[in-house]
Amino acid sequence: MKRKKKEILFYIGSVFGCLVAMTVVVVAALFIYDKVKGKQEEAVDVASDNVHISYSQEEVDLMVAEAVASAQDAARMEVSDDILSQIQTELEGGNTVVETLRPLYPNHIVVVSNGQFHFVPIRDDLKKHSLLQENIQVLESGEMQYVQNGEVISHKGIDVSRYQGNIDWNKVAAAGVEYAFIRVGVRGYGQEGRIALDEMFEANVQGATAAGIKVGVYFFSQAVTEEEALEEANIVLEAIAGYDITYPIVYDVEKTGAKDGRMNQISKEERTKMAQIFIDRIREAGYTPMIYSNMEMWSVLIDMAAFEDVEKWFAYYSSDVYFPYEYAIWQYSDTGRIDGINGDVDLNISFKDW
């Protein structure tokens, strides 16, 4: 616990130091700009022709030293009181370091990836969602819903695999679940990348459909070549043939915790390409494709701009409306409880129906 606290203080100190340093740089740059501007105006008074201003190295060194000296005290005064107070309040409230940093950078997505903090500028050219924080309701059960004008407009869903065991789908339907995403299979993390079909897939599809629950499916990908991505799409299409699949078919792209995770080793561009190949094949077959991913993947590890016309399923275990971009489904918990399922299950809300 003490070690964790030291690490938190180290991160906060580093960030605060960066804030002070950035402020110093900005103030110093303005100081130098004023001096340069003044010299230009003096030169213009002497002659109306184009003016070329030059400085010796000694003059530049002197300006920088003066600028930094005059900026340091002002920067610390402006940054320290407000920032430190806010940091203290957030940490004392139980927030993590990354949660503490996010309000300080409203124009960025702050996310940790590979042990580093990333400050990703929010892009104006990508579609944003219109969700409002005040419309999020968290029930006593821990379930989440989205309310607009006093009416619940979100749709309650789950996603399941063999890990949920035998499911009583009639009880699940009676619990208000409207749709379920069912895993078709996975590709292994290891070098061979063997594909394994989910042993409960058929029972789950048949049980959910019979109970009147709408069905979508997903495949956990570890494809690292175009051929593998296409193979995964074709396996899904073969598995769902003959079933009434009305919800999207999902490409599940995640970074694995395994050191030898196959997809962990490829580039952002390659990862994006794998998803595009899967999606194109699903769309070609007449189904609605979708990508499932979390904030780290969307912000850092895949090119979100390549999927502006693709439905998105966002995994974020919080009720905080933080991620700015458009998504159709929000997976908000992996420890949910639903009657008819023994143990934990992933909970989702959808903002549209299929």
Coordinates of N, CA, C and O in Angstrom, one line a residue, residues 21-175:
A21 N 6.8 23.2 -16.1 CA 7.8 23.4 -17.1 C 7.1 24.0 -18.4 O 7.6 24.9 -19.1
M22 N 5.9 23.4 -18.7 CA 5.2 23.9 -19.9 C 4.8 25.4 -19.8 O 4.9 26.1 -20.7
T23 N 4.3 25.7 -18.6 CA 3.9 27.1 -18.3 C 5.1 28.0 -18.5 O 5.0 29.1 -19.0
V24 N 6.2 27.6 -17.9 CA 7.4 28.4 -18.0 C 7.8 28.6 -19.5 O 8.1 29.7 -19.9
V25 N 7.7 27.5 -20.3 CA 8.1 27.6 -21.7 C 7.2 28.6 -22.4 O 7.6 29.5 -23.2
V26 N 5.9 28.5 -22.1 CA 4.9 29.4 -22.8 C 5.2 30.9 -22.4 O 5.2 31.8 -23.2
V27 N 5.3 31.1 -21.1 CA 5.5 32.5 -20.6 C 6.8 33.0 -21.2 O 7.0 34.2 -21.6
A28 N 7.9 32.2 -21.2 CA 9.2 32.6 -21.7 C 9.1 32.9 -23.2 O 9.6 33.9 -23.7
A29 N 8.3 32.0 -23.9 CA 8.2 32.3 -25.4 C 7.5 33.6 -25.6 O 7.8 34.3 -26.5
L30 N 6.5 33.9 -24.8 CA 5.8 35.2 -25.0 C 6.7 36.4 -24.7 O 6.6 37.4 -25.3
F31 N 7.5 36.2 -23.7 CA 8.5 37.2 -23.3 C 9.4 37.5 -24.5 O 9.7 38.6 -24.9
I32 N 10.0 36.4 -25.1 CA 10.9 36.5 -26.2 C 10.2 37.1 -27.4 O 10.7 38.0 -28.1
Y33 N 8.9 36.7 -27.6 CA 8.1 37.2 -28.7 C 7.9 38.7 -28.6 O 8.1 39.4 -29.6
D34 N 7.7 39.2 -27.4 CA 7.5 40.6 -27.2 C 8.8 41.4 -27.5 O 8.7 42.5 -28.1
K35 N 9.9 40.8 -27.1 CA 11.2 41.5 -27.4 C 11.4 41.5 -28.9 O 11.9 42.6 -29.5
V36 N 11.2 40.4 -29.6 CA 11.4 40.3 -31.0 C 10.4 41.3 -31.7 O 10.8 42.0 -32.7
K37 N 9.2 41.3 -31.3 CA 8.2 42.2 -31.9 C 8.6 43.6 -31.7 O 8.5 44.5 -32.7
G38 N 9.1 44.0 -30.6 CA 9.5 45.3 -30.3 C 10.6 45.7 -31.2 O 10.7 46.8 -31.7
K39 N 11.6 44.8 -31.4 CA 12.7 45.1 -32.3 C 12.3 45.3 -33.7 O 12.8 46.1 -34.5
Q40 N 11.3 44.5 -34.1 CA 10.8 44.6 -35.5 C 10.1 46.0 -35.7 O 10.3 46.6 -36.7
E41 N 9.3 46.4 -34.7 CA 8.6 47.7 -34.8 C 9.6 48.8 -34.9 O 9.5 49.8 -35.6
E42 N 10.7 48.7 -34.1 CA 11.8 49.7 -34.1 C 12.4 49.8 -35.5 O 12.6 50.9 -36.1
A43 N 12.6 48.6 -36.1 CA 13.2 48.6 -37.4 C 12.3 49.1 -38.5 O 12.7 49.8 -39.4
V44 N 11.0 48.9 -38.4 CA 10.0 49.4 -39.3 C 10.0 50.9 -39.3 O 9.8 51.6 -40.3
D45 N 10.2 51.5 -38.1 CA 10.2 53.0 -38.0 C 11.4 53.6 -38.8 O 11.3 54.7 -39.2
V46 N 12.4 52.8 -38.9 CA 13.6 53.3 -39.6 C 13.4 53.2 -41.1 O 13.8 54.0 -41.9
A47 N 12.9 52.1 -41.6 CA 12.7 51.9 -43.0 C 11.4 51.2 -43.3 O 11.0 50.3 -42.6
S48 N 10.8 51.5 -44.5 CA 9.5 50.8 -44.8 C 9.7 49.6 -45.7 O 8.8 48.9 -46.0
D49 N 11.0 49.3 -46.1 CA 11.2 48.0 -46.8 C 11.1 46.8 -45.9 O 11.0 46.9 -44.7
N50 N 11.1 45.6 -46.6 CA 11.1 44.4 -45.8 C 12.3 44.3 -44.8 O 13.4 44.6 -45.2
V51 N 12.0 44.0 -43.6 CA 13.0 44.0 -42.6 C 13.5 42.6 -42.2 O 12.7 41.8 -41.9
H52 N 14.7 42.4 -42.2 CA 15.3 41.1 -41.8 C 16.0 41.3 -40.4 O 16.9 42.1 -40.3
I53 N 15.4 40.7 -39.4 CA 15.9 40.9 -38.0 C 16.8 39.7 -37.7 O 16.5 38.5 -38.0
S54 N 18.0 40.0 -37.2 CA 18.9 38.9 -36.8 C 19.4 39.2 -35.4 O 19.5 40.3 -34.9
Y55 N 19.8 38.1 -34.7 CA 20.3 38.2 -33.3 C 21.6 37.4 -33.3 O 21.7 36.3 -33.9
S56 N 22.5 37.8 -32.5 CA 23.7 37.0 -32.2 C 23.4 35.9 -31.2 O 22.4 36.0 -30.6
Q57 N 24.2 34.9 -31.2 CA 24.0 33.8 -30.2 C 24.0 34.4 -28.8 O 23.2 34.0 -27.9
E58 N 24.8 35.4 -28.5 CA 24.9 36.0 -27.2 C 23.5 36.7 -26.8 O 23.0 36.6 -25.7
E59 N 23.0 37.3 -27.8 CA 21.7 38.0 -27.6 C 20.6 37.0 -27.3 O 19.7 37.3 -26.4
V60 N 20.5 36.0 -28.1 CA 19.5 34.9 -27.9 C 19.6 34.3 -26.5 O 18.7 34.1 -25.8
D61 N 20.9 33.9 -26.1 CA 21.1 33.3 -24.8 C 20.6 34.2 -23.7 O 20.0 33.8 -22.7
L62 N 20.9 35.5 -23.8 CA 20.5 36.5 -22.8 C 19.0 36.6 -22.7 O 18.4 36.6 -21.6
M63 N 18.3 36.6 -23.9 CA 16.8 36.7 -23.9 C 16.2 35.5 -23.2 O 15.3 35.6 -22.4
V64 N 16.7 34.3 -23.5 CA 16.2 33.1 -23.0 C 16.4 33.1 -21.5 O 15.5 32.7 -20.7
A65 N 17.6 33.5 -21.0 CA 17.8 33.5 -19.6 C 16.9 34.4 -18.8 O 16.3 34.1 -17.8
E66 N 16.7 35.6 -19.4 CA 15.8 36.6 -18.8 C 14.4 36.1 -18.8 O 13.6 36.3 -17.8
A67 N 13.9 35.5 -19.9 CA 12.6 35.0 -20.0 C 12.3 33.9 -19.0 O 11.2 33.9 -18.3
V68 N 13.2 32.9 -18.9 CA 13.0 31.8 -18.0 C 13.0 32.3 -16.6 O 12.1 31.9 -15.7
A69 N 13.9 33.2 -16.2 CA 13.9 33.8 -14.9 C 12.6 34.5 -14.5 O 12.1 34.3 -13.4
S70 N 12.1 35.3 -15.4 CA 10.9 36.0 -15.1 C 9.6 35.1 -15.1 O 8.6 35.5 -14.5
A71 N 9.7 34.0 -15.8 CA 8.5 33.1 -16.0 C 8.4 32.1 -14.9 O 7.3 31.7 -14.5
Q72 N 9.5 31.6 -14.3 CA 9.4 30.5 -13.3 C 8.5 30.8 -12.1 O 7.7 30.0 -11.8
D73 N 8.7 32.0 -11.5 CA 7.9 32.3 -10.3 C 6.5 32.4 -10.6 O 5.6 31.9 -9.9
A74 N 6.2 33.1 -11.7 CA 4.8 33.3 -12.2 C 4.1 32.0 -12.5 O 3.0 31.7 -12.1
A75 N 4.9 31.1 -13.1 CA 4.3 29.8 -13.5 C 4.0 29.0 -12.3 O 2.9 28.4 -12.2
R76 N 4.9 28.9 -11.3 CA 4.6 28.2 -10.1 C 3.4 28.7 -9.4 O 2.6 28.0 -8.8
M77 N 3.3 30.0 -9.3 CA 2.2 30.6 -8.6 C 0.9 30.3 -9.3 O -0.1 30.0 -8.6
E78 N 0.8 30.4 -10.6 CA -0.4 30.2 -11.4 C -0.8 28.7 -11.4 O -2.0 28.4 -11.3
V79 N 0.1 27.8 -11.5 CA -0.2 26.4 -11.6 C -0.4 25.7 -10.3 O -1.4 25.0 -10.1
S80 N 0.5 26.0 -9.3 CA 0.5 25.2 -8.1 C -0.7 25.2 -7.3 O -1.3 24.1 -6.9
D81 N -1.3 26.3 -6.9 CA -2.4 26.4 -6.0 C -3.6 25.6 -6.6 O -4.2 24.7 -5.9
D82 N -4.0 26.0 -7.8 CA -5.2 25.4 -8.3 C -5.0 23.9 -8.7 O -5.9 23.0 -8.3
I83 N -3.9 23.6 -9.3 CA -3.7 22.2 -9.7 C -3.5 21.3 -8.5 O -4.1 20.2 -8.5
L84 N -2.7 21.7 -7.6 CA -2.4 20.8 -6.5 C -3.7 20.6 -5.6 O -3.9 19.5 -5.1
S85 N -4.5 21.6 -5.5 CA -5.7 21.5 -4.7 C -6.6 20.5 -5.4 O -7.3 19.7 -4.8
Q86 N -6.7 20.6 -6.7 CA -7.6 19.7 -7.5 C -7.1 18.3 -7.4 O -7.8 17.3 -7.2
I87 N -5.8 18.1 -7.6 CA -5.2 16.8 -7.5 C -5.4 16.2 -6.1 O -5.8 15.0 -6.0
Q88 N -5.2 16.9 -5.1 CA -5.4 16.4 -3.7 C -6.9 16.0 -3.5 O -7.2 14.9 -2.9
T89 N -7.8 16.8 -4.0 CA -9.2 16.5 -3.8 C -9.6 15.2 -4.5 O -10.3 14.3 -4.0
E90 N -9.1 15.0 -5.7 CA -9.4 13.8 -6.5 C -8.8 12.6 -5.9 O -9.5 11.6 -5.8
L91 N -7.6 12.6 -5.4 CA -6.9 11.5 -4.9 C -7.6 11.1 -3.5 O -7.8 9.9 -3.2
E92 N -7.9 12.1 -2.7 CA -8.5 11.8 -1.4 C -9.9 11.2 -1.6 O -10.4 10.5 -0.8
G93 N -10.5 11.5 -2.8 CA -11.8 11.0 -3.1 C -11.8 9.6 -3.6 O -12.8 9.0 -3.9
G94 N -10.6 9.0 -3.7 CA -10.4 7.6 -4.1 C -10.2 7.4 -5.6 O -10.2 6.3 -6.0
N95 N -10.0 8.5 -6.3 CA -9.8 8.3 -7.8 C -8.4 7.9 -8.1 O -7.4 8.1 -7.3
T96 N -8.2 7.2 -9.2 CA -6.9 6.8 -9.6 C -6.1 7.9 -10.2 O -6.7 9.0 -10.4
V97 N -4.8 7.7 -10.5 CA -4.0 8.8 -11.1 C -4.6 9.2 -12.4 O -4.7 10.4 -12.7
V98 N -5.0 8.3 -13.2 CA -5.5 8.6 -14.6 C -6.8 9.4 -14.5 O -7.1 10.3 -15.2
E99 N -7.6 9.0 -13.5 CA -8.9 9.7 -13.3 C -8.7 11.1 -12.8 O -9.4 12.0 -13.1
T100 N -7.6 11.2 -12.0 CA -7.3 12.6 -11.5 C -6.8 13.5 -12.5 O -7.1 14.7 -12.5
L101 N -6.1 12.9 -13.5 CA -5.5 13.8 -14.6 C -6.5 14.2 -15.6 O -6.4 15.3 -16.2
R102 N -7.5 13.4 -15.8 CA -8.5 13.7 -16.9 C -9.1 15.0 -16.9 O -9.2 15.7 -17.9
P103 N -9.6 15.5 -15.7 CA -10.3 16.8 -15.7 C -9.3 18.0 -16.1 O -9.7 19.0 -16.5
L104 N -8.0 17.7 -15.9 CA -7.0 18.7 -16.2 C -6.7 18.9 -17.7 O -6.1 19.8 -18.1
Y105 N -7.2 17.9 -18.4 CA -6.9 17.9 -19.9 C -8.2 17.7 -20.6 O -8.5 16.6 -21.2
P106 N -9.1 18.6 -20.6 CA -10.4 18.5 -21.2 C -10.4 18.3 -22.7 O -11.4 17.8 -23.3
N107 N -9.3 18.6 -23.4 CA -9.3 18.5 -24.9 C -8.5 17.2 -25.3 O -8.1 17.1 -26.5
H108 N -8.2 16.4 -24.3 CA -7.4 15.2 -24.6 C -8.1 14.0 -24.0 O -8.9 14.1 -23.0
I109 N -7.8 12.8 -24.5 CA -8.1 11.5 -23.9 C -6.9 11.1 -23.1 O -5.8 10.9 -23.7
V110 N -7.0 11.0 -21.8 CA -5.9 10.5 -21.0 C -6.0 9.1 -20.7 O -7.0 8.6 -20.2
V111 N -5.0 8.3 -21.2 CA -5.1 6.8 -21.0 C -3.7 6.2 -20.8 O -2.7 6.8 -21.3
V112 N -3.7 5.1 -20.1 CA -2.4 4.5 -19.9 C -2.3 3.3 -20.8 O -3.2 2.5 -21.0
S113 N -1.1 3.2 -21.5 CA -0.9 2.1 -22.4 C 0.6 1.7 -22.3 O 1.5 2.6 -22.4
N114 N 0.8 0.4 -22.1 CA 2.2 -0.1 -22.0 C 3.0 0.6 -20.9 O 4.2 0.9 -21.1
G115 N 2.3 0.9 -19.8 CA 3.0 1.6 -18.7 C 3.2 3.1 -18.8 O 3.9 3.6 -18.0
Q116 N 2.7 3.7 -19.9 CA 3.0 5.1 -20.1 C 1.6 5.8 -20.2 O 0.6 5.3 -20.6
F117 N 1.6 7.1 -19.7 CA 0.5 7.9 -19.8 C 0.5 8.6 -21.2 O 1.5 9.1 -21.7
H118 N -0.7 8.5 -21.9 CA -0.9 9.1 -23.2 C -1.9 10.2 -23.1 O -3.0 10.0 -22.5
F119 N -1.6 11.3 -23.7 CA -2.5 12.4 -23.8 C -2.9 12.6 -25.3 O -2.2 13.3 -26.0
V120 N -4.0 12.0 -25.7 CA -4.4 11.9 -27.1 C -5.4 13.1 -27.4 O -6.5 13.1 -26.8
P121 N -5.0 14.0 -28.3 CA -5.9 15.1 -28.6 C -7.3 14.5 -29.2 O -7.3 13.6 -30.0
I122 N -8.4 15.1 -28.7 CA -9.7 14.8 -29.2 C -9.8 15.4 -30.6 O -9.7 16.6 -30.8
R123 N -10.2 14.5 -31.6 CA -10.2 15.0 -33.0 C -11.6 15.6 -33.3 O -12.7 15.0 -33.0
D124 N -11.6 16.7 -34.0 CA -12.8 17.3 -34.4 C -13.5 16.6 -35.6 O -14.7 16.8 -35.8
D125 N -12.7 15.9 -36.4 CA -13.2 15.3 -37.6 C -13.9 13.9 -37.3 O -14.4 13.3 -38.3
L126 N -13.9 13.4 -36.1 CA -14.6 12.2 -35.8 C -16.0 12.4 -35.2 O -16.1 13.3 -34.4
K127 N -16.9 11.5 -35.4 CA -18.3 11.6 -34.9 C -18.3 11.5 -33.4 O -17.6 10.6 -32.8
K128 N -19.0 12.4 -32.7 CA -19.1 12.4 -31.2 C -20.5 11.9 -30.8 O -21.4 12.0 -31.6
H129 N -20.5 11.3 -29.6 CA -21.8 10.9 -29.1 C -22.5 12.1 -28.5 O -21.9 13.1 -28.3
S130 N -23.8 11.9 -28.2 CA -24.6 13.0 -27.6 C -25.1 12.7 -26.2 O -26.0 13.3 -25.7
L131 N -24.4 11.7 -25.6 CA -24.8 11.3 -24.3 C -24.6 12.3 -23.2 O -23.5 13.0 -23.3
L132 N -25.5 12.5 -22.3 CA -25.4 13.4 -21.2 C -25.2 12.7 -19.9 O -25.9 11.7 -19.6
Q133 N -24.2 13.2 -19.1 CA -23.9 12.5 -17.8 C -25.2 12.4 -16.9 O -25.4 11.4 -16.2
E134 N -26.0 13.5 -16.9 CA -27.1 13.5 -16.0 C -28.2 12.5 -16.4 O -29.1 12.2 -15.6
N135 N -28.1 11.9 -17.6 CA -29.1 11.0 -18.1 C -28.7 9.5 -17.7 O -29.5 8.6 -17.9
I136 N -27.5 9.4 -17.2 CA -27.1 8.0 -16.7 C -27.7 7.7 -15.4 O -27.5 8.5 -14.4
Q137 N -28.3 6.6 -15.2 CA -28.9 6.2 -14.0 C -28.3 4.8 -13.6 O -28.2 3.9 -14.4
V138 N -27.8 4.7 -12.3 CA -27.2 3.5 -11.8 C -28.2 3.0 -10.8 O -28.5 3.7 -9.7
L139 N -28.8 1.8 -11.0 CA -29.8 1.3 -10.1 C -29.1 0.6 -8.9 O -27.9 0.4 -8.8
E140 N -29.9 0.3 -7.9 CA -29.4 -0.3 -6.7 C -28.7 -1.7 -7.0 O -27.8 -2.1 -6.3
S141 N -29.2 -2.3 -8.0 CA -28.6 -3.6 -8.4 C -27.3 -3.5 -9.1 O -26.6 -4.4 -9.3
G142 N -26.9 -2.2 -9.4 CA -25.6 -1.9 -10.1 C -25.8 -1.8 -11.6 O -24.9 -1.5 -12.3
E143 N -27.0 -2.2 -12.0 CA -27.3 -2.1 -13.5 C -27.4 -0.6 -13.9 O -27.8 0.3 -13.1
M144 N -27.1 -0.3 -15.1 CA -27.0 1.0 -15.6 C -28.1 1.2 -16.7 O -28.3 0.3 -17.5
Q145 N -28.7 2.4 -16.8 CA -29.6 2.7 -17.9 C -29.5 4.1 -18.3 O -29.0 4.9 -17.5
Y146 N -30.0 4.4 -19.5 CA -29.9 5.8 -20.0 C -31.4 6.3 -20.1 O -32.2 5.7 -20.8
V147 N -31.7 7.4 -19.5 CA -33.0 8.0 -19.4 C -33.1 9.3 -20.1 O -32.2 10.2 -19.9
Q148 N -34.1 9.5 -20.9 CA -34.3 10.8 -21.6 C -35.8 11.2 -21.5 O -36.7 10.4 -21.8
N149 N -36.0 12.4 -21.0 CA -37.4 12.9 -20.8 C -38.2 11.9 -19.9 O -39.4 11.7 -20.2
G150 N -37.5 11.3 -18.9 CA -38.2 10.5 -18.0 C -38.4 9.1 -18.5 O -39.0 8.2 -17.8
E151 N -37.9 8.7 -19.7 CA -38.1 7.4 -20.3 C -36.8 6.7 -20.5 O -35.8 7.3 -21.0
V152 N -36.7 5.4 -20.1 CA -35.5 4.6 -20.4 C -35.4 4.3 -21.9 O -36.3 3.6 -22.4
I153 N -34.4 4.8 -22.5 CA -34.3 4.6 -23.9 C -33.2 3.6 -24.3 O -33.0 3.3 -25.4
S154 N -32.4 3.2 -23.3 CA -31.3 2.2 -23.5 C -31.9 0.8 -23.5 O -33.0 0.6 -23.0
H155 N -31.2 -0.1 -24.1 CA -31.6 -1.5 -24.1 C -30.6 -2.4 -23.3 O -29.4 -2.2 -23.4
K156 N -31.2 -3.3 -22.5 CA -30.4 -4.1 -21.6 C -29.9 -5.3 -22.3 O -30.6 -6.1 -22.9
G157 N -28.6 -5.6 -22.2 CA -28.0 -6.7 -22.8 C -26.9 -7.3 -22.0 O -26.4 -6.8 -21.1
I158 N -26.4 -8.5 -22.5 CA -25.3 -9.2 -21.8 C -24.5 -9.8 -23.0 O -24.9 -9.8 -24.1
D159 N -23.3 -10.3 -22.6 CA -22.5 -11.1 -23.6 C -21.9 -12.3 -22.8 O -21.5 -12.2 -21.6
V160 N -21.9 -13.4 -23.5 CA -21.6 -14.7 -22.8 C -20.7 -15.6 -23.6 O -20.6 -15.4 -24.8
S161 N -20.1 -16.5 -22.9 CA -19.3 -17.5 -23.5 C -19.4 -18.8 -22.7 O -20.2 -18.9 -21.8
R162 N -18.5 -19.7 -22.9 CA -18.6 -21.0 -22.2 C -18.3 -20.7 -20.7 O -18.7 -21.6 -19.8
Y163 N -17.7 -19.6 -20.3 CA -17.4 -19.4 -18.9 C -18.7 -19.1 -18.1 O -18.6 -19.2 -16.8
Q164 N -19.8 -18.8 -18.7 CA -21.1 -18.7 -17.9 C -21.8 -20.1 -17.8 O -22.8 -20.1 -17.1
G165 N -21.2 -21.1 -18.3 CA -21.8 -22.4 -18.1 C -23.2 -22.6 -18.7 O -23.5 -21.9 -19.7
N166 N -24.0 -23.4 -18.1 CA -25.3 -23.7 -18.6 C -26.2 -22.5 -18.2 O -26.3 -22.2 -17.0
I167 N -26.9 -21.9 -19.1 CA -27.7 -20.7 -18.8 C -29.2 -21.0 -19.0 O -29.6 -21.7 -19.9
D168 N -30.0 -20.6 -18.0 CA -31.4 -20.7 -18.1 C -31.9 -19.4 -18.8 O -32.2 -18.4 -18.2
W169 N -32.1 -19.5 -20.1 CA -32.4 -18.4 -20.9 C -33.8 -17.8 -20.7 O -34.0 -16.6 -20.9
N170 N -34.7 -18.6 -20.2 CA -36.0 -18.1 -19.9 C -36.0 -17.2 -18.7 O -36.6 -16.1 -18.6
K171 N -35.2 -17.5 -17.7 CA -35.0 -16.7 -16.5 C -34.2 -15.4 -17.0 O -34.5 -14.3 -16.4
V172 N -33.3 -15.5 -17.9 CA -32.6 -14.3 -18.3 C -33.5 -13.4 -19.0 O -33.5 -12.1 -18.8
A173 N -34.4 -13.9 -19.9 CA -35.4 -13.1 -20.5 C -36.3 -12.4 -19.5 O -36.7 -11.2 -19.6
A174 N -36.8 -13.2 -18.5 CA -37.7 -12.6 -17.5 C -37.0 -11.5 -16.7 O -37.7 -10.7 -16.1
A175 N -35.6 -11.5 -16.6 CA -34.9 -10.5 -15.9 C -34.8 -9.2 -16.7 O -34.1 -8.3 -16.3

